[in-house]
Short mmCIF file of C-alpha atoms in Angstrom, two decimals:
data_model
loop_
_atom_site.label_atom_id
_atom_site.label_comp_id
_atom_site.label_asym_id
_atom_site.label_seq_id
_atom_site.Cartn_x
_atom_site.Cartn_y
_atom_site.Cartn_z
CA MET A 1 11.94 -24.27 71.39
CA LYS A 2 12.77 -26.71 68.66
CA THR A 3 9.13 -26.72 67.56
CA ASN A 4 9.14 -22.92 67.19
CA LEU A 5 12.30 -23.02 65.13
CA LEU A 6 10.83 -25.65 62.80
CA LEU A 7 7.63 -23.59 62.44
CA SER A 8 9.58 -20.43 61.59
CA ALA A 9 11.68 -22.29 59.04
CA SER A 10 8.55 -23.73 57.44
CA ILE A 11 6.93 -20.29 57.15
CA LEU A 12 10.12 -18.88 55.61
CA LEU A 13 10.33 -21.75 53.13
CA VAL A 14 6.68 -21.36 52.06
CA GLY A 15 7.14 -17.59 51.68
CA SER A 16 10.24 -18.11 49.56
CA PHE A 17 8.43 -20.63 47.37
CA LEU A 18 5.49 -18.31 46.82
CA SER A 19 7.86 -15.44 46.04
CA PHE A 20 9.75 -17.59 43.53
CA GLN A 21 6.50 -18.80 41.99
CA LYS A 22 5.31 -15.20 41.50
CA SER A 23 8.66 -14.21 40.06
CA GLY A 24 8.64 -17.24 37.79
CA ASN A 25 5.22 -16.32 36.39
CA SER A 26 6.50 -12.84 35.62
CA VAL A 27 9.35 -14.30 33.63
CA ILE A 28 7.02 -16.63 31.75
CA ASP A 29 4.60 -13.79 30.99
CA LYS A 30 7.48 -11.68 29.71
CA TYR A 31 8.34 -14.27 27.06
CA ASN A 32 4.81 -15.44 26.30
CA LYS A 33 4.48 -14.73 22.58
CA TYR A 34 0.72 -14.43 22.78
CA LYS A 35 0.90 -11.71 25.44
CA SER A 36 3.83 -9.70 24.14
CA HIS A 37 3.51 -10.14 20.37
CA LYS A 38 1.70 -7.10 18.97
CA ASN A 39 2.26 -6.07 15.35
CA ALA A 40 1.07 -2.49 15.67
CA SER A 41 3.47 -1.35 12.95
CA GLY A 42 2.77 -4.04 10.36
CA ALA A 43 2.95 -7.81 10.15
CA PRO A 44 6.12 -9.82 9.52
CA THR A 45 6.64 -10.37 5.78
CA GLY A 46 4.99 -13.25 3.93
CA LYS A 47 1.56 -13.17 5.62
CA THR A 48 -0.64 -12.24 2.63
CA GLY A 49 -1.92 -15.70 1.69
CA ALA A 50 -0.19 -15.43 -1.71
CA PRO A 51 1.19 -18.62 -3.31
CA GLY A 52 3.88 -20.02 -1.01
CA GLU A 53 2.91 -17.71 1.85
CA VAL A 54 0.88 -18.09 5.04
CA THR A 55 -1.63 -15.64 6.55
CA CYS A 56 -1.88 -13.57 9.71
CA THR A 57 -3.11 -16.65 11.61
CA GLN A 58 0.55 -17.59 12.06
CA CYS A 59 0.58 -14.97 14.82
CA HIS A 60 -3.12 -14.34 15.49
CA ALA A 61 -5.16 -17.22 16.88
CA GLY A 62 -8.13 -16.38 14.67
CA THR A 63 -10.04 -17.82 11.74
CA VAL A 64 -9.54 -17.24 8.01
CA GLN A 65 -12.49 -15.98 5.99
CA SER A 66 -13.03 -14.91 2.38
CA GLY A 67 -12.31 -11.22 2.02
CA ALA A 68 -14.55 -10.78 -1.03
CA GLY A 69 -17.07 -8.76 0.96
CA GLU A 70 -14.63 -7.18 3.42
CA ASN A 71 -11.48 -6.11 1.55
CA ASN A 72 -12.47 -3.23 -0.72
CA PHE A 73 -9.40 -2.77 -2.93
CA ILE A 74 -9.37 -0.04 -5.59
CA LEU A 75 -6.53 0.95 -7.92
CA LEU A 76 -6.60 4.59 -8.93
CA ASN A 77 -5.01 6.47 -11.79
CA GLY A 78 -5.02 9.85 -10.07
CA PHE A 79 -8.55 9.68 -8.65
CA SER A 80 -10.06 7.53 -11.41
CA PRO A 81 -10.56 3.79 -10.64
CA VAL A 82 -8.89 1.48 -13.16
CA THR A 83 -8.93 -2.26 -13.79
CA THR A 84 -5.95 -2.28 -16.17
CA TYR A 85 -2.41 -0.93 -15.96
CA LEU A 86 0.15 0.47 -18.34
CA PRO A 87 3.82 -0.46 -17.78
CA GLY A 88 5.86 2.28 -16.14
CA THR A 89 2.82 4.08 -14.70
CA THR A 90 2.41 4.84 -10.99
CA TYR A 91 -1.00 4.24 -9.43
CA ASN A 92 -2.60 4.86 -6.03
CA ALA A 93 -3.58 1.59 -4.34
CA THR A 94 -6.31 1.88 -1.70
CA LEU A 95 -7.73 -0.65 0.75
CA THR A 96 -10.79 -0.20 2.95
CA MET A 97 -12.18 -2.78 5.37
CA ASN A 98 -15.92 -2.44 4.85
CA SER A 99 -16.67 -3.16 8.53
CA ASN A 100 -14.01 -0.63 9.70
CA PRO A 101 -13.34 -2.38 13.04
CA SER A 102 -11.98 -0.50 16.05
CA LYS A 103 -8.66 -2.36 15.72
CA LYS A 104 -7.34 -3.65 12.41
CA GLY A 105 -4.35 -4.34 10.19
CA PHE A 106 -3.37 -5.60 6.75
CA GLN A 107 -0.59 -6.78 4.46
CA ALA A 108 -0.54 -6.77 0.63
CA ILE A 109 1.76 -7.83 -2.19
CA ALA A 110 1.54 -7.63 -6.02
CA LEU A 111 2.77 -10.66 -8.03
CA ASP A 112 2.96 -11.49 -11.72
CA GLY A 113 2.05 -14.83 -13.30
CA THR A 114 5.34 -16.39 -12.16
CA ASN A 115 4.70 -15.24 -8.56
CA ALA A 116 7.53 -12.70 -8.78
CA MET A 117 7.16 -9.19 -7.39
CA ALA A 118 5.39 -7.01 -9.94
CA GLY A 119 6.57 -3.40 -9.79
CA ASN A 120 7.31 -1.54 -6.59
CA PHE A 121 5.48 -0.17 -3.54
CA VAL A 122 5.88 3.27 -1.95
CA GLY A 123 4.28 3.90 1.45
CA GLN A 124 2.56 6.96 2.84
CA ALA A 125 3.70 8.54 6.10
CA ASN A 126 1.55 7.61 9.12
CA ASN A 127 -0.71 5.49 6.89
CA THR A 128 1.22 2.66 5.23
CA ALA A 129 4.69 1.19 5.64
CA ILE A 130 6.66 -0.95 3.19
CA SER A 131 8.67 -3.98 4.29
CA THR A 132 11.09 -6.02 2.16
CA ALA A 133 11.92 -9.72 1.93
CA GLY A 134 14.40 -10.48 -0.84
CA THR A 135 12.95 -9.04 -4.05
CA LYS A 136 9.42 -8.75 -2.65
CA LYS A 137 7.77 -5.66 -1.20
CA TYR A 138 4.87 -5.69 1.25
CA ALA A 139 2.46 -2.88 2.11
CA ASN A 140 1.38 -2.81 5.77
CA HIS A 141 -0.60 -0.75 8.26
CA THR A 142 1.28 1.48 10.70
CA SER A 143 0.93 2.08 14.44
CA THR A 144 -1.12 5.20 13.65
CA SER A 145 -3.41 3.65 11.02
CA ASN A 146 -4.57 0.49 12.78
CA THR A 147 -7.80 1.88 14.24
CA SER A 148 -11.19 2.94 12.86
CA THR A 149 -10.10 6.60 12.84
CA VAL A 150 -8.28 5.81 9.58
CA SER A 151 -10.86 4.38 7.19
CA THR A 152 -8.61 3.80 4.15
CA TRP A 153 -5.02 2.68 3.66
CA ILE A 154 -3.25 4.28 0.67
CA TRP A 155 0.07 3.45 -0.94
CA GLN A 156 1.63 3.86 -4.39
CA TRP A 157 2.17 1.02 -6.84
CA ALA A 158 4.73 1.65 -9.57
CA ALA A 159 3.75 -0.81 -12.28
CA PRO A 160 6.52 -2.90 -13.91
CA SER A 161 8.43 -1.03 -16.59
CA THR A 162 7.71 -3.80 -19.10
CA ASN A 163 4.69 -5.92 -19.94
CA VAL A 164 4.65 -8.81 -17.42
CA GLY A 165 1.05 -9.74 -18.10
CA ASN A 166 -1.75 -9.57 -15.56
CA VAL A 167 -0.84 -8.72 -11.96
CA THR A 168 -2.59 -10.05 -8.85
CA PHE A 169 -2.72 -8.20 -5.52
CA TYR A 170 -2.90 -10.63 -2.60
CA ILE A 171 -4.32 -9.08 0.57
CA ALA A 172 -4.82 -10.30 4.13
CA SER A 173 -6.63 -8.03 6.59
CA ASN A 174 -7.18 -8.49 10.31
CA LYS A 175 -10.43 -7.64 12.04
CA ALA A 176 -9.10 -7.56 15.59
CA ASN A 177 -11.37 -7.74 18.63
CA ASN A 178 -9.11 -5.37 20.63
CA ASN A 179 -8.92 -7.67 23.65
CA GLY A 180 -5.18 -7.10 24.15
CA THR A 181 -4.23 -10.61 22.99
CA THR A 182 -3.95 -12.40 19.66
CA THR A 183 -7.06 -14.55 20.23
CA GLY A 184 -10.48 -14.11 18.66
CA ASP A 185 -9.37 -12.14 15.58
CA ILE A 186 -10.77 -12.71 12.08
CA ILE A 187 -8.45 -12.78 9.05
CA TYR A 188 -9.86 -11.91 5.63
CA VAL A 189 -7.91 -12.95 2.50
CA SER A 190 -8.65 -11.84 -1.04
CA GLN A 191 -7.15 -11.64 -4.54
CA HIS A 192 -7.53 -8.74 -6.95
CA THR A 193 -6.32 -9.11 -10.55
CA ILE A 194 -5.28 -6.05 -12.56
CA ASN A 195 -5.13 -6.83 -16.27
CA ILE A 196 -2.48 -5.48 -18.61
CA ASP A 197 -3.81 -2.63 -20.74
CA PRO A 198 -4.60 -3.96 -24.25
CA SER A 199 -2.47 -1.19 -25.78
CA ALA A 200 0.67 -2.20 -23.90
CA GLY A 201 3.39 -3.79 -26.02
CA ILE A 202 1.62 -3.01 -29.31
CA ASP A 203 3.29 -1.10 -32.13
CA GLU A 204 1.05 1.93 -32.01
CA SER A 205 2.59 3.95 -34.85
CA GLY A 206 -0.21 2.78 -37.13
CA GLN A 207 -2.94 2.92 -34.49
CA GLU A 208 -5.27 5.73 -33.50
CA GLU A 209 -4.18 7.97 -30.65
CA MET A 210 -4.70 6.25 -27.30
CA ASN A 211 -5.91 7.59 -23.98
CA PHE A 212 -3.65 9.80 -21.91
CA THR A 213 -2.62 8.43 -18.50
CA VAL A 214 -0.87 10.30 -15.71
CA GLY A 215 0.42 9.37 -12.25
CA PHE A 216 2.31 10.99 -9.40
CA ASP A 217 5.40 9.45 -7.74
CA PRO A 218 5.77 10.95 -4.22
CA GLY A 219 9.26 9.56 -3.77
CA SER A 220 10.70 11.70 -6.58
CA ASN A 221 7.99 14.40 -6.57
CA THR A 222 7.50 13.62 -10.26
CA VAL A 223 4.49 13.39 -12.57
CA HIS A 224 4.70 10.61 -15.19
CA CYS A 225 2.69 10.97 -18.41
CA ASN A 226 2.04 8.25 -21.00
CA PHE A 227 0.33 8.69 -24.34
CA ASN A 228 0.45 7.80 -28.04
CA SER A 229 0.69 10.34 -30.83
CA LEU A 230 0.28 10.12 -34.59
CA SER A 231 2.07 13.40 -35.15
CA ILE A 232 5.01 15.51 -34.03
CA GLY A 233 4.16 18.62 -32.05
CA GLU A 234 5.30 20.92 -29.26
CA MET A 235 4.48 19.50 -25.83
CA TYR A 236 3.44 21.57 -22.81
CA PHE A 237 2.60 20.39 -19.31
CA ASN A 238 0.11 22.54 -17.40
CA LEU A 239 -0.85 21.90 -13.75
CA VAL A 240 -4.16 23.42 -12.66
CA ASP A 241 -5.60 23.62 -9.12
CA LEU A 242 -9.24 22.99 -8.17
CA ASN A 243 -10.03 26.69 -8.61
CA GLY A 244 -9.03 26.48 -12.26
CA ARG A 245 -5.81 28.45 -11.79
CA SER A 246 -2.72 27.44 -13.77
CA ILE A 247 0.05 27.10 -11.19
CA PHE A 248 2.84 25.41 -13.15
CA VAL A 249 3.70 25.21 -16.87
CA TYR A 250 6.59 23.24 -18.36
CA ASP A 251 7.87 23.06 -21.96
CA LEU A 252 8.76 19.47 -22.91
CA GLY A 253 9.93 20.04 -26.47
CA GLN A 254 8.61 17.94 -29.34
CA SER A 255 6.65 14.71 -29.18
CA GLN A 256 7.50 11.65 -31.24
CA VAL A 257 5.26 9.50 -33.37
CA GLY A 258 4.06 6.44 -31.46
CA LYS A 259 4.45 5.79 -27.77
CA ASN A 260 5.57 8.70 -25.56
CA LYS A 261 6.61 8.81 -21.91
CA GLN A 262 7.30 12.12 -20.23
CA SER A 263 8.26 12.93 -16.64
CA VAL A 264 7.90 16.34 -15.01
CA LYS A 265 9.42 17.14 -11.61
CA LEU A 266 7.16 19.47 -9.64
CA PRO A 267 8.42 22.48 -7.67
CA SER A 268 8.81 21.61 -3.99
CA ASP A 269 6.52 24.43 -2.86
CA ILE A 270 3.42 23.01 -4.59
CA ALA A 271 1.04 21.98 -1.83
CA ASN A 272 -0.40 18.49 -1.42
CA GLY A 273 -3.84 18.00 -2.94
CA LEU A 274 -5.83 17.16 -6.06
CA TYR A 275 -4.82 18.76 -9.37
CA ALA A 276 -5.82 18.61 -13.02
CA VAL A 277 -3.13 18.02 -15.65
CA ASN A 278 -3.55 19.56 -19.09
CA PHE A 279 -1.07 18.10 -21.58
CA PHE A 280 -0.81 19.89 -24.93
CA ILE A 281 0.59 18.56 -28.21
CA GLY A 282 0.30 21.36 -30.74
CA ASN A 283 -3.36 22.38 -30.64
CA LYS A 284 -4.52 19.10 -29.06
CA VAL A 285 -5.06 18.78 -25.31
CA MET A 286 -5.22 15.67 -23.12
CA GLN A 287 -6.41 15.79 -19.53
CA GLY A 288 -6.02 13.80 -16.34
CA LYS A 289 -5.97 14.16 -12.56
CA ILE A 290 -3.28 13.53 -9.96
CA PHE A 291 -3.23 13.47 -6.17
CA VAL A 292 -0.06 15.06 -4.80
CA GLN A 293 0.73 13.52 -1.42
CA ARG A 294 4.33 13.48 -0.21
#
């Protein structure tokens, strides 16, 4: 009788231990950072590999590689690629991972020569999100743009309002192996320098007329135009669709000699898409393209 009681107690004790052990593993798994940590909506700030920052390997147990052949970064003025910027102009920043993996992510920042934030970032719904740390802004992937179905990330970069010299975009991208953990991923880091436009900060009143630049700011639904003029004339803004139809005309009054900056708020019912901008000063016309995407 005593032997049976001891045997029953032993079985109960072993069962309790196994039950506790299983429960304990569940608790451990719940707090295991490598199992639960998934940055589907963008990385924590400061993971671009910029001066004073780390990379995505702080969370992903992967290797760091040069992104020169992987991170295809292009800055667009409307739909035209540019390698220089004019202060106060808004550009479209685009990033494509050339391998377009099935699972992926990125983070980017733009810094001036003193490693301070250069300008401002504006995200695009369901494509890019913007996070903030102090005075710095970071562009990130979103939970709906971290797969191969989205080939290109797009966000807006509002260049600094004054000449801060050349600006460098620091980018870290993640080629994830989609194994459900943070192991085995490959991190690609790259730097992309955008030079200041040679005409910026120059007294242009005695110079020849410079090129016309135009950009769209989705946050304010506004088109920003920059140009230089040697004469005073009546200014007109004309927005034209891809079928060549004029859909919006705005009278801006008279231009001034030298550097001009004009902003035109678009009607809210103008559809998203690619448009041509015809900007008239007297009998002279300047042309550019914008991509309206709110």
